[in-house]
mmCIF file of C-alpha atoms in Angstrom:
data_model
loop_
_atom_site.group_PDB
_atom_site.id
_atom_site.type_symbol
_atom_site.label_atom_id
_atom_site.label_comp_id
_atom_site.label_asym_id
_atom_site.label_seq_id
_atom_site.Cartn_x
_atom_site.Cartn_y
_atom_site.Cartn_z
ATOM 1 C CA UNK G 102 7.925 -13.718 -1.413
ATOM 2 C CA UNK G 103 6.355 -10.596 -3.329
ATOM 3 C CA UNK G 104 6.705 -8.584 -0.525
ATOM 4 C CA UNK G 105 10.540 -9.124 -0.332
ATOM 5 C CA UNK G 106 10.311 -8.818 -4.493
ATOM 6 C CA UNK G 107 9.000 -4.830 -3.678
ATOM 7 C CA UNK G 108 11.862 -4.276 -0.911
ATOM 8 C CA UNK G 109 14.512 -4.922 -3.077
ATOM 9 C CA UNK G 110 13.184 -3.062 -6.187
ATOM 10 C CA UNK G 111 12.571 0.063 -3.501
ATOM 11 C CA UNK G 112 16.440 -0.464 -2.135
ATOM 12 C CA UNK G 113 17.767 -0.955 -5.533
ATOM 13 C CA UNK G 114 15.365 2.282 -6.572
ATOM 14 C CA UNK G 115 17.420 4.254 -4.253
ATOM 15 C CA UNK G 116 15.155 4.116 -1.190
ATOM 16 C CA UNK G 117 18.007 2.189 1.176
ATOM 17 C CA UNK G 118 16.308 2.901 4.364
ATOM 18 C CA UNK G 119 12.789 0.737 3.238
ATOM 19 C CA UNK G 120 11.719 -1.734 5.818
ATOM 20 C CA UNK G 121 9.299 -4.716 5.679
ATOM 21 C CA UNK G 122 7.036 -5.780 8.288
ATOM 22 C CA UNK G 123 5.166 -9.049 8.680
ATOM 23 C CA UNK G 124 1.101 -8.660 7.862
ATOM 24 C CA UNK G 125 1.495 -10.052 11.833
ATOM 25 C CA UNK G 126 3.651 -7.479 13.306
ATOM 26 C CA UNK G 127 1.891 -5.312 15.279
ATOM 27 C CA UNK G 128 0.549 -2.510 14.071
ATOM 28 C CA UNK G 129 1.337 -0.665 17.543
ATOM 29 C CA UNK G 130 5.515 -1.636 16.750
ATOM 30 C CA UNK G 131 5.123 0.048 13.317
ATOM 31 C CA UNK G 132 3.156 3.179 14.112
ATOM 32 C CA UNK G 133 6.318 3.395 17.260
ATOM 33 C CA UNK G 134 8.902 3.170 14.706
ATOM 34 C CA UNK G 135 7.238 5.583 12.175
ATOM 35 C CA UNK G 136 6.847 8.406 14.764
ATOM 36 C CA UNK G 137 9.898 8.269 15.942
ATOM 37 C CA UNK G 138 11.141 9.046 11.772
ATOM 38 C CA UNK G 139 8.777 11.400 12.229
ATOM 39 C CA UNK G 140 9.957 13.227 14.939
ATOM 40 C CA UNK G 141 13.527 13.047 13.168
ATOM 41 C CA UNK G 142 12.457 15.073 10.634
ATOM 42 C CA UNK G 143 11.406 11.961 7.885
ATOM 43 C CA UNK G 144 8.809 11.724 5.646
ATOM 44 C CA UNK G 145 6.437 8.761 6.195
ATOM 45 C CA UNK G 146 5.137 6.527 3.183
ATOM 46 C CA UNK G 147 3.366 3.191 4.373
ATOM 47 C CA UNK G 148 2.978 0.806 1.113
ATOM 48 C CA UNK G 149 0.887 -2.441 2.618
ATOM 49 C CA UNK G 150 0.124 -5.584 0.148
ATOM 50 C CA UNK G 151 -2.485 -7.847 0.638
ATOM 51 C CA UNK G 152 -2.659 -8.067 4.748
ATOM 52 C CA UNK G 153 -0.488 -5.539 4.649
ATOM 53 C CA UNK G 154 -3.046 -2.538 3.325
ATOM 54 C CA UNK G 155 -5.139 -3.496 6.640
ATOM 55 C CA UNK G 156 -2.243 -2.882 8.552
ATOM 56 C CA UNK G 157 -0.975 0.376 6.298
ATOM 57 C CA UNK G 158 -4.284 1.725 7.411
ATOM 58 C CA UNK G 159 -4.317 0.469 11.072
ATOM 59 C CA UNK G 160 -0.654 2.079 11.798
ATOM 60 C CA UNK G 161 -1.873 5.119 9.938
ATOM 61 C CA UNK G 162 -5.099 5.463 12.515
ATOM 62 C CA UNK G 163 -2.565 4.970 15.297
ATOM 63 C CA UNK G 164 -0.477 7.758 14.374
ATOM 64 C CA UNK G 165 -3.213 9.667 13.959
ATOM 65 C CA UNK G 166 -4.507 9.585 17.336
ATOM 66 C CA UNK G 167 -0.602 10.578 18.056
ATOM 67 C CA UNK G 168 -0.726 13.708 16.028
ATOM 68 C CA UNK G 169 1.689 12.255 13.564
ATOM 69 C CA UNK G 170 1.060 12.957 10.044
ATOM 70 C CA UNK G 171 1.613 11.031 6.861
ATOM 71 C CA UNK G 172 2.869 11.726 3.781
ATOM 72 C CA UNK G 173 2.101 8.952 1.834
ATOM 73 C CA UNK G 174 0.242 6.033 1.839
ATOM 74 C CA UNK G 175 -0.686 3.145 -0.855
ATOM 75 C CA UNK G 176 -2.856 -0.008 -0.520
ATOM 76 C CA UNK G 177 -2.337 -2.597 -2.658
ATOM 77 C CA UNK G 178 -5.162 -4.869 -3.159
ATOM 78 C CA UNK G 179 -6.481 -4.517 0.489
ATOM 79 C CA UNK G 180 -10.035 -6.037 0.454
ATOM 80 C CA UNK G 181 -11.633 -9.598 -0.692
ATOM 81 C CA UNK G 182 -11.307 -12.948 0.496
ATOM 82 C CA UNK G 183 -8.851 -11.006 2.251
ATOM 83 C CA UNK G 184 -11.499 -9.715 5.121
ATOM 84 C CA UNK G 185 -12.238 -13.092 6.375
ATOM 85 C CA UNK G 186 -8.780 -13.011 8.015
ATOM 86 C CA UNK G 187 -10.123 -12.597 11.690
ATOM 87 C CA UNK G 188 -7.134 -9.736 12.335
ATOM 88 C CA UNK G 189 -8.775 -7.681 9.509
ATOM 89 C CA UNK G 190 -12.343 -7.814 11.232
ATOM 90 C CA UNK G 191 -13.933 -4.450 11.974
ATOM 91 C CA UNK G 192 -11.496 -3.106 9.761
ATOM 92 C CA UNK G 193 -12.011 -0.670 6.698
ATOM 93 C CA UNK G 194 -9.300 -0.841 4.241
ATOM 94 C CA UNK G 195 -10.922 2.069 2.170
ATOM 95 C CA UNK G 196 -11.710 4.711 4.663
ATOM 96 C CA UNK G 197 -8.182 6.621 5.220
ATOM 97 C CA UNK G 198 -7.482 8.680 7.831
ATOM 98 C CA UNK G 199 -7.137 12.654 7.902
ATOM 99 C CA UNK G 200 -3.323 12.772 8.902
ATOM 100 C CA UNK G 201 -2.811 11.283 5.210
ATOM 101 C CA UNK G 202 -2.151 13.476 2.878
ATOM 102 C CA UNK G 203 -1.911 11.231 -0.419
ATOM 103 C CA UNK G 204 -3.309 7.706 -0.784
ATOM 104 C CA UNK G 205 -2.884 5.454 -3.738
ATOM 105 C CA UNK G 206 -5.398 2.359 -3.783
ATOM 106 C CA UNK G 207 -4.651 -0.373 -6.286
ATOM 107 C CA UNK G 208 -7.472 -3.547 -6.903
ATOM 108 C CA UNK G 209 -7.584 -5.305 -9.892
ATOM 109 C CA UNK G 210 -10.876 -7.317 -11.284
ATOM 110 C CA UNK G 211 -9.709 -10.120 -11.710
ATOM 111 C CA UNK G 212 -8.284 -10.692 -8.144
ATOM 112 C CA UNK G 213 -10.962 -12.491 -6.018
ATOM 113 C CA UNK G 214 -8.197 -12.728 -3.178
ATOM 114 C CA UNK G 215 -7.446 -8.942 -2.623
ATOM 115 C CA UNK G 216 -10.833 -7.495 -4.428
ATOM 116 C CA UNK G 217 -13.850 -6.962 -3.259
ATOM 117 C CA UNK G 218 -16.992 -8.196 -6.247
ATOM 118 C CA UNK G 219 -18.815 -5.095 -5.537
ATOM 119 C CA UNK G 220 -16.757 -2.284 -7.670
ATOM 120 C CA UNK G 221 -18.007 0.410 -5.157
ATOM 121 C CA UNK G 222 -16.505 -1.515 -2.189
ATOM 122 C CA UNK G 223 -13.122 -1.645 -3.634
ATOM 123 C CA UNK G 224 -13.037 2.410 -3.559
ATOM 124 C CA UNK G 225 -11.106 4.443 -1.107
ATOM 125 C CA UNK G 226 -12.711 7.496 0.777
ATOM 126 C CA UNK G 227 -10.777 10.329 2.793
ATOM 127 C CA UNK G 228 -12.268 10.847 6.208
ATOM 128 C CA UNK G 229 -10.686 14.403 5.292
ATOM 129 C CA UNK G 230 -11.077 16.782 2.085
ATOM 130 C CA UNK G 231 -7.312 17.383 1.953
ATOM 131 C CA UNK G 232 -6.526 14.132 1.543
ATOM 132 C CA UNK G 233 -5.961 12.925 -1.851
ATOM 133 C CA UNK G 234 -7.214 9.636 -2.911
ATOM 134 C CA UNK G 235 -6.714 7.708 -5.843
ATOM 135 C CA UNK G 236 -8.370 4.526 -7.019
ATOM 136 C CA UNK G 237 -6.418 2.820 -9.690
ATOM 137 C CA UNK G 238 -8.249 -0.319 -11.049
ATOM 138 C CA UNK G 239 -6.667 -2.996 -13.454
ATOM 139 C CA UNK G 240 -9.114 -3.915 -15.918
ATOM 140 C CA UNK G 241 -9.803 -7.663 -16.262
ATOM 141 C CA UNK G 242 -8.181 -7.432 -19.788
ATOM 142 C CA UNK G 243 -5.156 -6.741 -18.178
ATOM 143 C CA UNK G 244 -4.638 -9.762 -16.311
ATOM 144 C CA UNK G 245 -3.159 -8.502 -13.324
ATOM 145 C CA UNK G 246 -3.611 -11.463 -10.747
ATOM 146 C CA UNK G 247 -3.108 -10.958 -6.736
ATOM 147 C CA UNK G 248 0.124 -11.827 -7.021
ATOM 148 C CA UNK G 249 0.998 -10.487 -10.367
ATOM 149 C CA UNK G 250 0.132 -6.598 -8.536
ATOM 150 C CA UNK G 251 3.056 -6.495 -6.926
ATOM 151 C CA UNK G 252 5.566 -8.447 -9.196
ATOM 152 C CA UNK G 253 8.721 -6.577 -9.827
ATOM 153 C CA UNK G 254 11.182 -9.764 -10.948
ATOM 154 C CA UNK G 255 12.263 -10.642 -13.737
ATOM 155 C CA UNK G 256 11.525 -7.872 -15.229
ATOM 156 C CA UNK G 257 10.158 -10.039 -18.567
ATOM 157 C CA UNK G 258 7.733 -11.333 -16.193
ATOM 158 C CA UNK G 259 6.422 -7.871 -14.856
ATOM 159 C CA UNK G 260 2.939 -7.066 -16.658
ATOM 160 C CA UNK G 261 2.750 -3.579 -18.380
ATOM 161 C CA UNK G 262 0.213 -1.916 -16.409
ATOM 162 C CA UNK G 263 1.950 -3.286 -13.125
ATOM 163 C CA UNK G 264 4.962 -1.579 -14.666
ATOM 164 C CA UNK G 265 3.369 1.861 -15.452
ATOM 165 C CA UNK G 266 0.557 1.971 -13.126
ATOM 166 C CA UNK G 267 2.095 1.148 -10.064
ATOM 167 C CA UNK G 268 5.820 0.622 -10.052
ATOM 168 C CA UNK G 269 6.897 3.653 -12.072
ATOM 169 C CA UNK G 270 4.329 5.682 -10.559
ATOM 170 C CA UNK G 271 5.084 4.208 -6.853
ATOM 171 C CA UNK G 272 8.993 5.588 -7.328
ATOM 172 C CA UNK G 273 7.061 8.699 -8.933
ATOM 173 C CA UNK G 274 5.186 9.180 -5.555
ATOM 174 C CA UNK G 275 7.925 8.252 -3.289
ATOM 175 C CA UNK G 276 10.605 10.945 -5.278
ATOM 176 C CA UNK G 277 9.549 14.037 -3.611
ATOM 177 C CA UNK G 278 9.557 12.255 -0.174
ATOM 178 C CA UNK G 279 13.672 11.864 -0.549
ATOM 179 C CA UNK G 280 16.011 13.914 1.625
ATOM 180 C CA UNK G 281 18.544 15.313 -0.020
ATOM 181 C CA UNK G 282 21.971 13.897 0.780
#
């Protein structure tokens, strides 16, 4: 249900071509359909909530070993109760690729489902220095709940620092990645 909740805002946003995939598609399918945008001349941004920042970071390995770079990539809470899922084993969320170039990594502290208890574990690390990460933690004061990180309707409902931290800046990110018409 959130996942469909981020589509729309994207397609409304401007970004008509944005797809969703299943936490259970195969990672494989995605990294086919991303190089072959590649190869068309597209920029490549891989957003992945919940299951779906394991598999953001799985597709972005497999392109990798293709050559295929990234342009951006952004995990939203990617970690906790989260790693029991048996796909997910012998999987780390945090350690992103070299063929990224940007990567935004959201967790919040009060999300048990999506956030590791360990601060330290929650943070991302490049496997490359010119890859640009960012860790952006919601403080427990501001309430932002697994599902809550992702919440884009009604826009009453949408929690301030989901609003400025990720949402505006997401459409921020994504901007420069726009071909011109």
């Amino acid at each position: 249900h959130m996942e469909r909740h981020l589509l729309t805002f994207l397609r409304e946003a401007g970004f008509a071509d944005t797809t969703l995939y299943s936490n259970h598609h195969s990672p494989a399918a995605i990294a086919s359909d991303m190089a072959s945008a590649a190869r068309a001349g597209r920029a490549i941004a891989l957003i992945g909530y919940s299951q779906g920042g394991f598999q953001v970071i799985k597709t972005a390995r497999l392109l990798k070993r293709d050559g295929i770079g990234i342009n951006q990539t952004v995990s939203v809470p990617a970690g906790g109760s989260g790693r029991l899922y048996p796909a997910q084993w012998g999987v780390n969320a945090r350690r992103i690729p070299g063929n990224v170039q940007r990567h935004l990594n959201y967790f919040s502290a009060v999300d048990r489902m999506g956030t590791d208890p360990v601060h330290e574990h929650n943070l991302a690390h490049a496997e490359a220095s010119h890859t640009y990460i960012e860790n952006i933690v919601y403080p427990a004061a501001a309430g932002v709940t697994h599902i809550e990180t992702v919440r884009c309707y009604p826009p009453e409902r949408v929690l301030p620092a989901v609003r400025a931290q990720f949402l505006e800046r997401l459409l921020q990110e994504l901007q420069p990645l726009t071909t011109p018409a």
